[in-house]
Coordinates of C-alpha atoms and ligand atoms in Angstrom, one line a residue:
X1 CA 0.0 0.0 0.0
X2 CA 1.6 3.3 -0.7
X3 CA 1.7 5.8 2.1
X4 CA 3.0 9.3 1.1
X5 CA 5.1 9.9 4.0
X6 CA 6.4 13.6 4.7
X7 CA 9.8 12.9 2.5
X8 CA 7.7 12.0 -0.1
X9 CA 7.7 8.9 -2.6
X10 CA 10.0 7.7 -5.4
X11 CA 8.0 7.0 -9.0
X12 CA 6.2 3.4 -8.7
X13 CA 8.5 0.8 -10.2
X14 CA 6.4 1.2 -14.3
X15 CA 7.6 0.3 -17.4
X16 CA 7.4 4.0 -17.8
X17 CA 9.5 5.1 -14.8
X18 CA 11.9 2.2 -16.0
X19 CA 12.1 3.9 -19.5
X20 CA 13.5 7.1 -18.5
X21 CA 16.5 8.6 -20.1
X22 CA 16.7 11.7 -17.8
X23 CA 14.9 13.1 -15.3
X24 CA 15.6 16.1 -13.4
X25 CA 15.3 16.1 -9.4
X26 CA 13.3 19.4 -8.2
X27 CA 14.4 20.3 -4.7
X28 CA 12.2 20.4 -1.9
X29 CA 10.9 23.6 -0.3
X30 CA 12.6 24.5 3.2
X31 CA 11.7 28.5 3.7
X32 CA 9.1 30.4 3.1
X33 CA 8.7 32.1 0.0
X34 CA 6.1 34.7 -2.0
X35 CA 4.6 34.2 -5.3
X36 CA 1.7 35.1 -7.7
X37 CA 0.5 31.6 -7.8
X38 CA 0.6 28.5 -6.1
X39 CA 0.0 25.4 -7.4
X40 CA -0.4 22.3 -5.6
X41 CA 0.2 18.8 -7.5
X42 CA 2.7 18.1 -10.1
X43 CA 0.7 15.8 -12.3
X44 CA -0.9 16.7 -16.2
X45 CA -3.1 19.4 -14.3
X46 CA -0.8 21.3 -12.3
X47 CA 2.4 21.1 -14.7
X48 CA 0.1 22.7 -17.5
X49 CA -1.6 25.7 -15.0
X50 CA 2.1 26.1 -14.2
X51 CA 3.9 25.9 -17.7
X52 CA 1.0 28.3 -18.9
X53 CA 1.1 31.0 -15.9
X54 CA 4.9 31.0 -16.4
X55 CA 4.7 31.6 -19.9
X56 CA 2.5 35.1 -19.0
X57 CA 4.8 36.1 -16.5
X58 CA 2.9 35.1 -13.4
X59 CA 5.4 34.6 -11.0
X60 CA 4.9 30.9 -10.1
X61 CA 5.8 28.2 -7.5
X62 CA 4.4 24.3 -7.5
X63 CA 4.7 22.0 -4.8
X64 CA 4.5 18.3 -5.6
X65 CA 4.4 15.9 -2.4
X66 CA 6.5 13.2 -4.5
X67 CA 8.0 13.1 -7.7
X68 CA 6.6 15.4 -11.0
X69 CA 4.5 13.1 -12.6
X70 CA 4.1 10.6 -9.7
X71 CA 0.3 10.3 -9.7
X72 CA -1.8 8.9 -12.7
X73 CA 0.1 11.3 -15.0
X74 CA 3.0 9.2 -14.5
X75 CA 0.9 5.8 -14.7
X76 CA -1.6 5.6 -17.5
X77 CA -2.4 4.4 -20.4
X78 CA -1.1 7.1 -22.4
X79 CA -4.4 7.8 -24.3
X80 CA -5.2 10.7 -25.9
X81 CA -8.8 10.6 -26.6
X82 CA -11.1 12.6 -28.6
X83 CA -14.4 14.7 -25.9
X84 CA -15.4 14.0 -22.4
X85 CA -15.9 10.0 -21.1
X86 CA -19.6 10.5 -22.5
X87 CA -20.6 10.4 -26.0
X88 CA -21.5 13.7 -27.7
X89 CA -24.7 12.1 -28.2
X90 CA -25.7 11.6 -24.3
X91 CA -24.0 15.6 -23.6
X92 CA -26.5 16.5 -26.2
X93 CA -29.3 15.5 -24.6
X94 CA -28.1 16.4 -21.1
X95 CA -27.1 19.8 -21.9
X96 CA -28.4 21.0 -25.1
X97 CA -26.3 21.3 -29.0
X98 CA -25.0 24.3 -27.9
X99 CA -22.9 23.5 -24.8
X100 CA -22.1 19.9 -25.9
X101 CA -20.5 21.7 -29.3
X102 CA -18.8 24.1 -27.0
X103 CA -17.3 20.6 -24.9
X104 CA -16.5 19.1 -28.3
X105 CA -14.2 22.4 -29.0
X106 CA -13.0 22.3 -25.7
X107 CA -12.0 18.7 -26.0
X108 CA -10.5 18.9 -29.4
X109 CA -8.4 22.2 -28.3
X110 CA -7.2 20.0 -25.3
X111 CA -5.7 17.4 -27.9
X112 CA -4.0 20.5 -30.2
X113 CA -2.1 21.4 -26.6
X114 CA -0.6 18.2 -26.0
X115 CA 0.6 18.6 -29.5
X116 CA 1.5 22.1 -29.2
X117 CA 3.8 21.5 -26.2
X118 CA 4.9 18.3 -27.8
X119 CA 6.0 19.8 -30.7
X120 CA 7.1 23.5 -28.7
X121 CA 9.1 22.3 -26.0
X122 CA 10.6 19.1 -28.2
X123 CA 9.1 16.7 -25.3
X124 CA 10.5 13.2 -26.6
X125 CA 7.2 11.1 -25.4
X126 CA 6.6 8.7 -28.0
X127 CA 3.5 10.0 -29.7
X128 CA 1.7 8.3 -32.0
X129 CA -2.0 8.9 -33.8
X130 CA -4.8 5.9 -33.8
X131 CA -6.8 4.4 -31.0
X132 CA -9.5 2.3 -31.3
X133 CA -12.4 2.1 -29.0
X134 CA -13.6 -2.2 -29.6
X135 CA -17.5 -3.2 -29.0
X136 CA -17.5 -6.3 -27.1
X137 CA -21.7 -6.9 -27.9
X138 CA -23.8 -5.9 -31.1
X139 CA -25.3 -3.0 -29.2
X140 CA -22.2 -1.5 -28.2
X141 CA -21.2 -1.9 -32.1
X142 CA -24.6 -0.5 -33.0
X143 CA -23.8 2.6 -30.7
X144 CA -20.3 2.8 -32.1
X145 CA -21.8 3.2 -35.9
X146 CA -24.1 6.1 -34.3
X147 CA -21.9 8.2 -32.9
X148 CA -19.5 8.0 -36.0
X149 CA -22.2 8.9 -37.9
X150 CA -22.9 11.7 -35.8
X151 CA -19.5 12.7 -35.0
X152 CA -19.1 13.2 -38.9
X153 CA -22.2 14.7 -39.9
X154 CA -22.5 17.3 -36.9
X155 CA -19.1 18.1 -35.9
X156 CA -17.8 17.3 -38.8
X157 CA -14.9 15.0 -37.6
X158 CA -13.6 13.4 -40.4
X159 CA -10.7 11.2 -38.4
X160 CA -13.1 9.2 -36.6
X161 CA -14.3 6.2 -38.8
X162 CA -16.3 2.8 -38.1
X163 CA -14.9 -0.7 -38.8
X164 CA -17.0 -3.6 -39.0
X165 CA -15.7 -7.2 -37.0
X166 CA -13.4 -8.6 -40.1
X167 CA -11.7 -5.3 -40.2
X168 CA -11.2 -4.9 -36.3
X169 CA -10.1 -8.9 -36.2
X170 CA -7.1 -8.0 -38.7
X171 CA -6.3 -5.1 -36.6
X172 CA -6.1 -6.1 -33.3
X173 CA -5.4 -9.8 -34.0
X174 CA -8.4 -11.6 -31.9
X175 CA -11.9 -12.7 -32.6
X176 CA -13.1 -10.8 -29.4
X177 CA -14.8 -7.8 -31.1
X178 CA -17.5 -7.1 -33.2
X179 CA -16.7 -3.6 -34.3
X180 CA -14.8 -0.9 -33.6
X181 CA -14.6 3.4 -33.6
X182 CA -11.6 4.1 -35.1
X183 CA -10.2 6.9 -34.4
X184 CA -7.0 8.7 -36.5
X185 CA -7.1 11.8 -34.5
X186 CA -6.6 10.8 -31.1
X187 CA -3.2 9.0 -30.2
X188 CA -1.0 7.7 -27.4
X189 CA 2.3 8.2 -25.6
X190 CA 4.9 7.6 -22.8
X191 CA 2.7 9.9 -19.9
X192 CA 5.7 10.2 -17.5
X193 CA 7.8 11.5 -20.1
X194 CA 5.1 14.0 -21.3
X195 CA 4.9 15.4 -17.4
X196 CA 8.6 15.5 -17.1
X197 CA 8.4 17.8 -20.8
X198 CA 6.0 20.1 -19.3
X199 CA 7.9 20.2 -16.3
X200 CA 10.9 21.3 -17.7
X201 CA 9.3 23.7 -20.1
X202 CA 7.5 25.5 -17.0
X203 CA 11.0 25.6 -15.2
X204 CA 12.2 26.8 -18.5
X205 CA 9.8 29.8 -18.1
X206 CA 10.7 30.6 -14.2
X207 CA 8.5 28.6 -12.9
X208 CA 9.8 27.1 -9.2
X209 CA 9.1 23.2 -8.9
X210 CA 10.0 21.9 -5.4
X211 CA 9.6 18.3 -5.2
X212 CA 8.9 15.7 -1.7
X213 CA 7.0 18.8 -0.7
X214 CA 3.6 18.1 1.1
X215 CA 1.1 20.4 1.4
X216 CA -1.2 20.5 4.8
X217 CA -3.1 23.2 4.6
X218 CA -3.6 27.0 4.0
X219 CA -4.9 30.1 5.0
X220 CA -6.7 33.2 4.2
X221 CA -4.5 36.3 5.1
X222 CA -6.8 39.0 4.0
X223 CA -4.6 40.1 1.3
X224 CA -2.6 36.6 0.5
X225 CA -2.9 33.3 1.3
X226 CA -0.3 31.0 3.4
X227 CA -0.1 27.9 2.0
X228 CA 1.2 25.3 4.6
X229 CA 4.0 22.2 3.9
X230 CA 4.5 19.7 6.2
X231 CA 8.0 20.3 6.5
X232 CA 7.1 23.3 7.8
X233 CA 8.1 25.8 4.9
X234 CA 5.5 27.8 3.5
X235 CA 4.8 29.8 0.4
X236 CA 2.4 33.0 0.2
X237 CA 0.7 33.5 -2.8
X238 CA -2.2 35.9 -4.1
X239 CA -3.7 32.9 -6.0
X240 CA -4.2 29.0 -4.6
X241 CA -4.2 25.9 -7.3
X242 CA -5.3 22.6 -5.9
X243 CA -4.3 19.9 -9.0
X244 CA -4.3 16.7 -6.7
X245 CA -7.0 14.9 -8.7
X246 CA -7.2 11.6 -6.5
X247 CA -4.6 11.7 -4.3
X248 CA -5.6 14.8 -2.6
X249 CA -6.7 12.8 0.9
X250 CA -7.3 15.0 3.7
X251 CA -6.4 18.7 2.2
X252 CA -10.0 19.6 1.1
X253 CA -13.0 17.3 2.1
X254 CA -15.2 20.1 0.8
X255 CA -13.8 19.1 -2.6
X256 CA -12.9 16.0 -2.7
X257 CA -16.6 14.8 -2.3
X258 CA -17.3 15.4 -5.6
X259 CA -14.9 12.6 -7.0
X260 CA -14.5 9.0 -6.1
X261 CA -10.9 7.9 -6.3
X262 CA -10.1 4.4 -8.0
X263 CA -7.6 2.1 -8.6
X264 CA -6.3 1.0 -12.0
X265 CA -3.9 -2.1 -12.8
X266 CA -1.5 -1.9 -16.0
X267 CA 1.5 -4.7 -16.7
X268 CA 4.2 -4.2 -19.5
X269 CA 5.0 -7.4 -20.6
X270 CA 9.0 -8.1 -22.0
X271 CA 9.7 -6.6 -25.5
X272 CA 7.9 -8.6 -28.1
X273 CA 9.0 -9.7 -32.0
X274 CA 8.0 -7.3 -34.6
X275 CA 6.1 -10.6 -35.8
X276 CA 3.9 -10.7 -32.7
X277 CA 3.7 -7.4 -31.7
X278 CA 2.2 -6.9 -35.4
X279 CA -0.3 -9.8 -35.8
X280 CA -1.9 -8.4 -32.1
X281 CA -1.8 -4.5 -33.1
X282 CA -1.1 -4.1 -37.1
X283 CA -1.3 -0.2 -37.0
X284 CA 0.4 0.3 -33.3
X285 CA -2.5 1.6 -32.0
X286 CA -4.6 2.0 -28.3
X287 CA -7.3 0.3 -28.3
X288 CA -9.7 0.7 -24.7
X289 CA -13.1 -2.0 -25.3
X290 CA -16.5 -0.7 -24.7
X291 CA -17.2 -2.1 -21.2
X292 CA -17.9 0.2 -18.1
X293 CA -15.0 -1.6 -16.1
X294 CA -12.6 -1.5 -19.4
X295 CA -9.2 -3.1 -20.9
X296 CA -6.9 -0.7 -22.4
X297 CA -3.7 -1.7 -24.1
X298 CA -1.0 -0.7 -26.9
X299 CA 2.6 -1.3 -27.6
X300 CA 5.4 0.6 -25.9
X301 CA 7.9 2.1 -28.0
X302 CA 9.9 -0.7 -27.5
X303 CA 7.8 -2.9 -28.7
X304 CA 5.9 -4.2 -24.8
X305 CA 2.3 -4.9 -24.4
X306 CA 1.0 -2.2 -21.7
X307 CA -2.1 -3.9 -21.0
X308 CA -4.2 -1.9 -18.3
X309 CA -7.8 -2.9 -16.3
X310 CA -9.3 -4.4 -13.4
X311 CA -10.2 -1.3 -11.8
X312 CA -11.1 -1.8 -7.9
X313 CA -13.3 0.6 -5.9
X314 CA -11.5 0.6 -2.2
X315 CA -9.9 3.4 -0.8
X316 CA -6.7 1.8 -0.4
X317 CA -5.4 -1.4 -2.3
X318 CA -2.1 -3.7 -2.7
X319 CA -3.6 -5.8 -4.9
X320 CA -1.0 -7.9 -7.6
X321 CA -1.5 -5.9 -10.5
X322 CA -0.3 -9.3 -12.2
X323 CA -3.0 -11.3 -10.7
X324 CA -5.5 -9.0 -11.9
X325 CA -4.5 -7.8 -15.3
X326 CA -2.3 -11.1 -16.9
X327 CA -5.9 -12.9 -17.4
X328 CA -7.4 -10.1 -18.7
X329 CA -4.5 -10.0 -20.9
X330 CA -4.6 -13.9 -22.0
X331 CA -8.2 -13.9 -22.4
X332 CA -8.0 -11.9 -25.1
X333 CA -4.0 -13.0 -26.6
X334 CA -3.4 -16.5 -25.3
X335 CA -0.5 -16.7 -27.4
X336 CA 1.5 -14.6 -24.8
X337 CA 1.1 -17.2 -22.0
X338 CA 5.0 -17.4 -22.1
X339 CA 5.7 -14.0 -22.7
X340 CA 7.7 -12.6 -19.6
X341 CA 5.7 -9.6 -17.5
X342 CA 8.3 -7.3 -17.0
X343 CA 6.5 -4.5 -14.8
X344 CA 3.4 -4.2 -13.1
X345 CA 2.0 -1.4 -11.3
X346 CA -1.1 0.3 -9.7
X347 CA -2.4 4.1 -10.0
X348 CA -5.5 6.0 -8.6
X349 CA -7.9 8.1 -11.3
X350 CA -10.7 10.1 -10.0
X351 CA -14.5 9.2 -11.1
X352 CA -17.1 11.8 -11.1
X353 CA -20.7 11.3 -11.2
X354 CA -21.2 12.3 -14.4
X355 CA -18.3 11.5 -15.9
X356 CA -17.1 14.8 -16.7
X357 CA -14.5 16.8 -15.1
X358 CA -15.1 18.8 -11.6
X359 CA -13.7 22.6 -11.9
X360 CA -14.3 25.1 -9.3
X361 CA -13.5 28.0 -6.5
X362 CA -13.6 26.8 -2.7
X363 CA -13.7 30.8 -2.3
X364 CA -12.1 33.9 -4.5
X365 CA -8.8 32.7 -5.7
X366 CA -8.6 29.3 -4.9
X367 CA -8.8 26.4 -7.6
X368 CA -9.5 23.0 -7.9
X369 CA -9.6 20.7 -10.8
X370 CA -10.2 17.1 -10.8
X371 CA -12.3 13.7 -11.9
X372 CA -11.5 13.5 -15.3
X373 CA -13.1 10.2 -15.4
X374 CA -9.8 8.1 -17.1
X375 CA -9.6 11.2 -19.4
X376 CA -7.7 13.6 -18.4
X377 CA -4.6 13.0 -20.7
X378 CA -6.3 15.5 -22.8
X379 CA -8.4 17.0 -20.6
X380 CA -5.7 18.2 -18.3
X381 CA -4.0 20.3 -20.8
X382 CA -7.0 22.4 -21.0
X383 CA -8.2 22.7 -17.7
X384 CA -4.4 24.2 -17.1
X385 CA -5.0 26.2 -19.6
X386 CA -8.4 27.5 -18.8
X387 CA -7.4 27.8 -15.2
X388 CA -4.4 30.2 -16.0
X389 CA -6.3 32.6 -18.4
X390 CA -9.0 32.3 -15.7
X391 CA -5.9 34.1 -12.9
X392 CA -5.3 36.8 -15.8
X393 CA -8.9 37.4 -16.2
X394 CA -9.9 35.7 -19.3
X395 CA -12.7 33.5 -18.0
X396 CA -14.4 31.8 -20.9
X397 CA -12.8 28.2 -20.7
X398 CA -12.7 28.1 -17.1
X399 CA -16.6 29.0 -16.6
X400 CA -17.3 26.4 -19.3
X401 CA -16.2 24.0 -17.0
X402 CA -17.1 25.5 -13.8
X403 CA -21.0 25.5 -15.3
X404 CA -21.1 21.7 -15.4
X405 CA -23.0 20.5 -12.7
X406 CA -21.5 17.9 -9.9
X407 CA -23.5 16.0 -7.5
X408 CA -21.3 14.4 -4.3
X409 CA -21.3 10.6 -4.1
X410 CA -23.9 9.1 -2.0
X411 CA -22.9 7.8 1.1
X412 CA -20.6 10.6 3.1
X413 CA -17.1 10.1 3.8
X414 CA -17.4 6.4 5.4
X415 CA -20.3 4.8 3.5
X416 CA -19.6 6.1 -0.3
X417 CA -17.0 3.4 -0.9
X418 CA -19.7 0.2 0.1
X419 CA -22.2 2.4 -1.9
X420 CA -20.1 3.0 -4.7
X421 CA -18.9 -1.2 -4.8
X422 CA -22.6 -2.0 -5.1
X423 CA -23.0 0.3 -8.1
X424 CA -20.6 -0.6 -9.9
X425 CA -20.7 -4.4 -9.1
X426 CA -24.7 -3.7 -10.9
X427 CA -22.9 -2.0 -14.3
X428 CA -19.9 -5.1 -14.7
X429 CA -22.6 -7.7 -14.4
X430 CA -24.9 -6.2 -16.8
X431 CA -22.2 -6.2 -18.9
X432 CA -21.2 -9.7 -17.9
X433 CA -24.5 -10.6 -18.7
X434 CA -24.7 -8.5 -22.3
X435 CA -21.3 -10.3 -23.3
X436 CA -22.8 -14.0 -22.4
X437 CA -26.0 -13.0 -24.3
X438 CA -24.0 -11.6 -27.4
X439 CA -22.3 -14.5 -27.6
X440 CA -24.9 -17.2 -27.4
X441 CA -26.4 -15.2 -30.1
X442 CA -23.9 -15.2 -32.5
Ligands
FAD501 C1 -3.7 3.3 -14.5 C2 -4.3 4.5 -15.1 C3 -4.6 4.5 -16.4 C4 -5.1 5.6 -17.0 N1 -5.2 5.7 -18.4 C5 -5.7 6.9 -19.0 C6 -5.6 7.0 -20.4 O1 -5.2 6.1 -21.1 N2 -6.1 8.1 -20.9 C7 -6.6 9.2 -20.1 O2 -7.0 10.2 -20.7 N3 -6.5 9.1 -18.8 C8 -6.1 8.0 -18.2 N4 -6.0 7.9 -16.8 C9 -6.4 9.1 -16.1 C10 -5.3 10.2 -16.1 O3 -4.1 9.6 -15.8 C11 -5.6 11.3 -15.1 O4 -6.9 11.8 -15.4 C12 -4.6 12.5 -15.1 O5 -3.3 12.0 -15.1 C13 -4.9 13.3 -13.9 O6 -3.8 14.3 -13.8 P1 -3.8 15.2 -12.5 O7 -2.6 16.1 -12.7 O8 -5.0 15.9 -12.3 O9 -3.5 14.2 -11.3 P2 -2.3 13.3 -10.9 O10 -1.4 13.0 -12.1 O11 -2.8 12.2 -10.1 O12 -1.4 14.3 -10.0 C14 -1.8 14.7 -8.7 C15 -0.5 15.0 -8.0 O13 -0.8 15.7 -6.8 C16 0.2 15.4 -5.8 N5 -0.4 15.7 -4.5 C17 -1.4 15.2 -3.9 N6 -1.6 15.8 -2.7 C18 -0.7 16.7 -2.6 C19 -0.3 17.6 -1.5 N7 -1.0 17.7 -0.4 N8 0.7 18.4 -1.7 C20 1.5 18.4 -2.9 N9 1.2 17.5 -3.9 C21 0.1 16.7 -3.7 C22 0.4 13.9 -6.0 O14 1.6 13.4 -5.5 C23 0.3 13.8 -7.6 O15 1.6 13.8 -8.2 C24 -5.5 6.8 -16.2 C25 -5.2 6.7 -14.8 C26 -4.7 5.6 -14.3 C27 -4.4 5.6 -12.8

């Protein structure tokens, strides 16, 4: 189980930390110092508020209790999809054409960022176009070819395309699917060397990273706000950032209710043959399937399997990624029962109700942004951005996102998990079910 102990944490032992040419140690913060902003978290979220208040001058300072990129920006599955976790479709009908155009812009800008920054700062992350979204059932094929159609006729997204089950089967390399959504525009890469890149483009611009610096709390001067470690340092700032997605524990209850934190298993296996590695993914692609509790895989630059899943719904687990993921992972490729898992490692995401992403003020000044819903390696990029033209008094993106509506998980701070399990233990056995039907159909 990790515990983030005042010194703070080393990177989990990934395939990704593992791959790391270079990585620059931040130090940690041991006096008190002033700034414009503070930002607290050095994942996706806060490295981009950072990078993009530095870039205007705002005099900058972020505090990350571990290592930049230690939380799920260091962990994922490196997929950079296209919109919210909700079709465009459903937002639609929950919001109106209007707004759910406005997210679809939002959402595609977020994806031009990573990009941008990719390409800007020269970030050497691995990126690659293509992922695949794979129905597991007829219906979830059926709602595939609908929101194609949709997403080309109305938004007119031309990268997105629908491939029937022959086409997906010589794709992917398994019989398992009976469609898929096919999608050129989005793309995947290595996440911890993306969150270094944006680290050491916000540095770059005079930003100060301090590293193995917890914060514990802060307080409303009047005209500043003291923003407490647990070292003892502190930093005063006119502006407060919280970017701790779901690892922010105690700092904020008032926050934090909005989002349910869970845990997500990923295993890199040892480098495969070009043979194998193109008869199970022909155009190196991610592929995630259509099921609420989802696989998500693609091949490492190297040529690995990162094959992710088996999320669990307790607030704290040390669960054998192996265990849980390698049958996932056979199931679907039992040619690599004597392939070699090289890595194997856990990371926490945070769920909203909705899906989509929680943005706010706990009072003037002070942000929070969280529960991307297992995408936020797009999403991220423009919340920072948002967030920072937001401090210099553009507000347009930011209130986009502030309008959506959150409800807090049922349950209060002791019974939400047990409430949550039972939900979500109703959604994988309907889909349990679905796939059992589908297949006694076919
Ligand atoms: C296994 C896994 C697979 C995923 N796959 C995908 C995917 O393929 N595509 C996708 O879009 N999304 C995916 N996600 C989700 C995505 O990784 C997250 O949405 C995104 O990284 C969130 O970034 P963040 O910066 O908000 O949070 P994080 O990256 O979690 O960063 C929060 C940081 O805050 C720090 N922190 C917490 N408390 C304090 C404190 N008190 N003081 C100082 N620092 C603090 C933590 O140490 C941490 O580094 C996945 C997540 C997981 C776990």
């Amino acid at each position: 189980m990790e515990t983030n102990a005042s010194i703070g944490l080393e990177h989990v032992d990934s395939y990704y930390a593992a791959s790391l040419e270079n990585a620059v140690d931040y130090p940690a913060l041991t006096d008190a110092v002033r700034c414009d902003v503070c930002v607290v978290g050095g994942g996706f979220t806060g490295l981009s508020t950072a990078l993009n208040l530095a870039e205007n001058e705002f005099d900058t300072v972020l505090l990350e209790a571990n290592r930049v990129g230690w939380g799920a920006s260091g962990r994922n599955g490196g997929q950079l999809g296209s919109g919210f976790n909700e079709s465009q479709r459903e937002l639609e009908k929950n919001f109106g054409r209007q707004r759910a155009a406005l997210y679809w812009n939002l959402c595609e800008e977020a994806k031009r960022e990573v990009l941008y920054r990719i390409r800007k700062h020269q970030i050497d992350c691995d990126f690659k176009f293509g992922v695949i979204g794979a129905a597991m059932t007829r219906s979830a094929a059926d709602d595939y070819r609908q929101e194609v159609d949709h997403l080309r006729s109305q938004y007119d997204y031309d990268s997105v395309q629908y491939v029937n089950r022959s086409e997906i089967q010589q794709l992917l390399g398994t019989e398992r699917y009976r469609a898929g959504k096919y999608d050129r525009g989005a793309g995947h890469l290595h996440p911890l060397k993306y969150a270094i890149g944006l680290a050491e483009a916000a540095s770059a611009n005079n930003a100060r990273i301090f590293e193995k610096t917890k914060v514990k709390s802060y307080r409303n001067l009047g005209l500043e706000f003291k923003v407490r470690t647990e070292s003892g340092a502190s930093v005063f700032a006119k502006h407060i950032v919280f970017a701790c997605n779901a690892y922010i524990g105690k700092v904020s209850a008032s926050f934090s209710r909005w989002i349910m934190p869970i845990h997500s298993f990923m295993i890199a296996t040892e480098p495969l043959s070009e043979q194998t590695a193109r008869q199970i993914n022909r155009e190196d692609i991610a592929v995630y399937d259509s099921r609420f509790s989802l696989d998500y895989f693609r091949l490492s630059a190297d040529r690995r399997l990162l094959f992710g899943g088996g999320e669990k719904y307790y607030p704290n687990t040390s669960e054998d990624a192996v265990k849980i993921v390698r049958p996932r992972m056979l199931s679907l490729y039992p040619e690599l029962k004597d392939v070699r898992i090289d890595y194997a490692w856990a990371g926490q995401f945070a769920l909203t109700l909705n899906r989509l992403p929680s943005i706010g003020q706990l009072e003037e000044n002070v942000f929070y942004a969280q529960g991307y819903s297992g995408h936020g390696v797009a999403l991220t990029n423009i919340v920072g951005k948002a967030l920072s033209r937001k401090i210099a008094g553009f507000p347009d993106q930011y209130d986009a996102f502030a309008e959506i509506p959150h409800s807090a998980f049922p349950g209060g701070r002791y019974l939400r998990w047990p409430m949550y399990f039972l939900g979500m233990l109703f959604y994988v056995t309907r889909d349990r079910i679905s796939i059992l039907l589908d297949r006694a159909g076919s």
